[in-house]
Amino acid sequence: MTDSEQMWRTFGRAAALNPAQRHRWRLVEGELGELAELAGLRASGAAAAAPVVVDLGCGSGLLLSRLARALPGARRVGVDLAESALALARSQDGGIELVQADLEAEAPPLPASLEGHATAVVATELLEHLSHPERAVGLARRLCGAAARFVVTVPAGAMTPFDRAIGHQRHYTPASLRGLLESGGFRVQRVYRWG
């Protein structure tokens, strides 16, 4: 069993009930809901092509399930390495497309229909777990279509023993996160700091 699979078995339900996690999800929903309104998708339903949302490190898929409200009719795709997380996501929401891929790989294989077609890519509480977070950022850049949005949440502050136990390799400052995203080809529009 991989560390990721062990984490989902041990902490998956607790993470879903955590008020901080729910707050992060609300922030993501707000960012993507704004994107839907800007595109005229919420008001008119089928005014444009259905949005495509990709959640890197989707875990149990709960965020993608919630995003069905913020982006009605969206194609929702989750990517994760842990088969146990994907099985949990599959059992909770049959409307999510799921892809098993290693986000640490140089070029993880993803469906060609996603490359350059994502309306939004989400990486919430993912980058701190990766030895090579720049690879996941590069993948997000490859997935993003024209005028797409990449929404990221990461922890800040000092790492605790619990953080290390669940696989955090680093925490970010606004400046270090901005640097990682800009070096990956993104233009950073907003940085929120909470807590």
PDB file of N, CA, C and O in Angstrom, residues 3 6 10 31-32 34 39 49 56 60 71 73 89 102 116 125 133 140 152 159 166 177 180 194:
ATOM      1  N   ASP A   3       1.889   5.320   0.435  1.00  0.00           N
ATOM      2  CA  ASP A   3       1.617   6.292   1.489  1.00  0.00           C
ATOM      3  C   ASP A   3       0.304   7.018   1.231  1.00  0.00           C
ATOM      4  O   ASP A   3      -0.464   7.284   2.153  1.00  0.00           O
ATOM      5  N   GLN A   6      -2.628   4.792   2.128  1.00  0.00           N
ATOM      6  CA  GLN A   6      -2.744   4.735   3.583  1.00  0.00           C
ATOM      7  C   GLN A   6      -3.369   6.022   4.124  1.00  0.00           C
ATOM      8  O   GLN A   6      -4.222   5.981   5.008  1.00  0.00           O
ATOM      9  N   THR A  10      -6.886   6.358   6.235  1.00  0.00           N
ATOM     10  CA  THR A  10      -6.821   6.854   7.604  1.00  0.00           C
ATOM     11  C   THR A  10      -7.479   8.215   7.775  1.00  0.00           C
ATOM     12  O   THR A  10      -8.222   8.449   8.725  1.00  0.00           O
ATOM     13  N   GLU A  31     -13.998  30.949  -7.003  1.00  0.00           N
ATOM     14  CA  GLU A  31     -13.158  31.267  -8.164  1.00  0.00           C
ATOM     15  C   GLU A  31     -13.740  30.675  -9.449  1.00  0.00           C
ATOM     16  O   GLU A  31     -13.776  31.327 -10.481  1.00  0.00           O
ATOM     17  N   LEU A  32     -14.185  29.449  -9.377  1.00  0.00           N
ATOM     18  CA  LEU A  32     -14.703  28.792 -10.579  1.00  0.00           C
ATOM     19  C   LEU A  32     -16.116  29.250 -10.908  1.00  0.00           C
ATOM     20  O   LEU A  32     -16.484  29.305 -12.081  1.00  0.00           O
ATOM     21  N   GLU A  34     -17.114  32.269 -10.472  1.00  0.00           N
ATOM     22  CA  GLU A  34     -16.850  33.544 -11.154  1.00  0.00           C
ATOM     23  C   GLU A  34     -16.473  33.296 -12.608  1.00  0.00           C
ATOM     24  O   GLU A  34     -16.926  33.993 -13.505  1.00  0.00           O
ATOM     25  N   ALA A  39     -18.043  33.533 -18.356  1.00  0.00           N
ATOM     26  CA  ALA A  39     -18.228  32.856 -19.636  1.00  0.00           C
ATOM     27  C   ALA A  39     -19.695  32.789 -20.047  1.00  0.00           C
ATOM     28  O   ALA A  39     -20.010  32.273 -21.108  1.00  0.00           O
ATOM     29  N   ALA A  49     -19.543  26.005 -25.066  1.00  0.00           N
ATOM     30  CA  ALA A  49     -19.169  24.612 -24.834  1.00  0.00           C
ATOM     31  C   ALA A  49     -19.104  24.349 -23.338  1.00  0.00           C
ATOM     32  O   ALA A  49     -18.755  25.234 -22.561  1.00  0.00           O
ATOM     33  N   LEU A  56      -6.329  18.028 -10.119  1.00  0.00           N
ATOM     34  CA  LEU A  56      -5.087  17.280  -9.943  1.00  0.00           C
ATOM     35  C   LEU A  56      -4.962  16.878  -8.483  1.00  0.00           C
ATOM     36  O   LEU A  56      -5.041  17.729  -7.601  1.00  0.00           O
ATOM     37  N   SER A  60     -10.627  11.786  -2.956  1.00  0.00           N
ATOM     38  CA  SER A  60     -11.934  11.129  -2.897  1.00  0.00           C
ATOM     39  C   SER A  60     -12.956  11.714  -3.858  1.00  0.00           C
ATOM     40  O   SER A  60     -14.070  11.212  -3.940  1.00  0.00           O
ATOM     41  N   LEU A  71     -20.283  24.789 -11.514  1.00  0.00           N
ATOM     42  CA  LEU A  71     -20.158  24.693 -12.971  1.00  0.00           C
ATOM     43  C   LEU A  71     -21.133  23.631 -13.487  1.00  0.00           C
ATOM     44  O   LEU A  71     -20.735  22.520 -13.840  1.00  0.00           O
ATOM     45  N   GLY A  73     -23.220  21.235 -15.648  1.00  0.00           N
ATOM     46  CA  GLY A  73     -22.979  20.698 -16.979  1.00  0.00           C
ATOM     47  C   GLY A  73     -21.521  20.528 -17.331  1.00  0.00           C
ATOM     48  O   GLY A  73     -21.188  20.137 -18.446  1.00  0.00           O
ATOM     49  N   ALA A  89     -13.794   7.913  -4.990  1.00  0.00           N
ATOM     50  CA  ALA A  89     -14.414   8.932  -5.844  1.00  0.00           C
ATOM     51  C   ALA A  89     -15.445   8.295  -6.773  1.00  0.00           C
ATOM     52  O   ALA A  89     -16.555   8.812  -6.943  1.00  0.00           O
ATOM     53  N   ASP A 102       0.596   9.452 -12.185  1.00  0.00           N
ATOM     54  CA  ASP A 102       1.597   9.929 -11.240  1.00  0.00           C
ATOM     55  C   ASP A 102       1.947  11.371 -11.589  1.00  0.00           C
ATOM     56  O   ASP A 102       2.585  11.626 -12.614  1.00  0.00           O
ATOM     57  N   GLY A 116      -4.957  21.127 -23.421  1.00  0.00           N
ATOM     58  CA  GLY A 116      -5.305  22.434 -23.961  1.00  0.00           C
ATOM     59  C   GLY A 116      -6.787  22.732 -23.980  1.00  0.00           C
ATOM     60  O   GLY A 116      -7.205  23.723 -24.577  1.00  0.00           O
ATOM     61  N   GLU A 125      -4.359  21.507  -1.986  1.00  0.00           N
ATOM     62  CA  GLU A 125      -3.609  20.732  -0.987  1.00  0.00           C
ATOM     63  C   GLU A 125      -2.879  19.565  -1.654  1.00  0.00           C
ATOM     64  O   GLU A 125      -2.879  18.457  -1.169  1.00  0.00           O
ATOM     65  N   PRO A 133       7.033  19.680  -7.509  1.00  0.00           N
ATOM     66  CA  PRO A 133       5.762  20.364  -7.759  1.00  0.00           C
ATOM     67  C   PRO A 133       5.730  21.074  -9.111  1.00  0.00           C
ATOM     68  O   PRO A 133       4.658  21.263  -9.694  1.00  0.00           O
ATOM     69  N   ALA A 140      -0.522  21.252 -15.432  1.00  0.00           N
ATOM     70  CA  ALA A 140      -1.668  22.170 -15.411  1.00  0.00           C
ATOM     71  C   ALA A 140      -1.602  23.132 -16.587  1.00  0.00           C
ATOM     72  O   ALA A 140      -2.606  23.409 -17.242  1.00  0.00           O
ATOM     73  N   VAL A 152      -5.150  27.128  -7.030  1.00  0.00           N
ATOM     74  CA  VAL A 152      -4.259  26.357  -6.171  1.00  0.00           C
ATOM     75  C   VAL A 152      -4.506  26.732  -4.717  1.00  0.00           C
ATOM     76  O   VAL A 152      -4.655  27.923  -4.406  1.00  0.00           O
ATOM     77  N   MET A 159       5.859  23.722   9.415  1.00  0.00           N
ATOM     78  CA  MET A 159       5.363  22.354   9.320  1.00  0.00           C
ATOM     79  C   MET A 159       5.357  21.719  10.708  1.00  0.00           C
ATOM     80  O   MET A 159       6.286  21.883  11.482  1.00  0.00           O
ATOM     81  N   ILE A 166       1.674  13.171   7.198  1.00  0.00           N
ATOM     82  CA  ILE A 166       0.769  12.993   6.055  1.00  0.00           C
ATOM     83  C   ILE A 166       1.449  13.335   4.726  1.00  0.00           C
ATOM     84  O   ILE A 166       0.782  13.456   3.706  1.00  0.00           O
ATOM     85  N   LEU A 177       4.995  30.539  -3.645  1.00  0.00           N
ATOM     86  CA  LEU A 177       3.950  29.991  -4.502  1.00  0.00           C
ATOM     87  C   LEU A 177       3.860  30.775  -5.807  1.00  0.00           C
ATOM     88  O   LEU A 177       3.801  30.194  -6.894  1.00  0.00           O
ATOM     89  N   LEU A 180       6.711  29.736  -8.061  1.00  0.00           N
ATOM     90  CA  LEU A 180       6.503  28.423  -8.671  1.00  0.00           C
ATOM     91  C   LEU A 180       5.522  28.525  -9.838  1.00  0.00           C
ATOM     92  O   LEU A 180       5.772  27.982 -10.918  1.00  0.00           O
ATOM     93  N   TRP A 194      -5.075  32.913   4.410  1.00  0.00           N
ATOM     94  CA  TRP A 194      -6.129  32.707   5.408  1.00  0.00           C
ATOM     95  C   TRP A 194      -5.560  31.971   6.595  1.00  0.00           C
ATOM     96  O   TRP A 194      -4.779  31.043   6.428  1.00  0.00           O
TER      97      TRP A 194
END
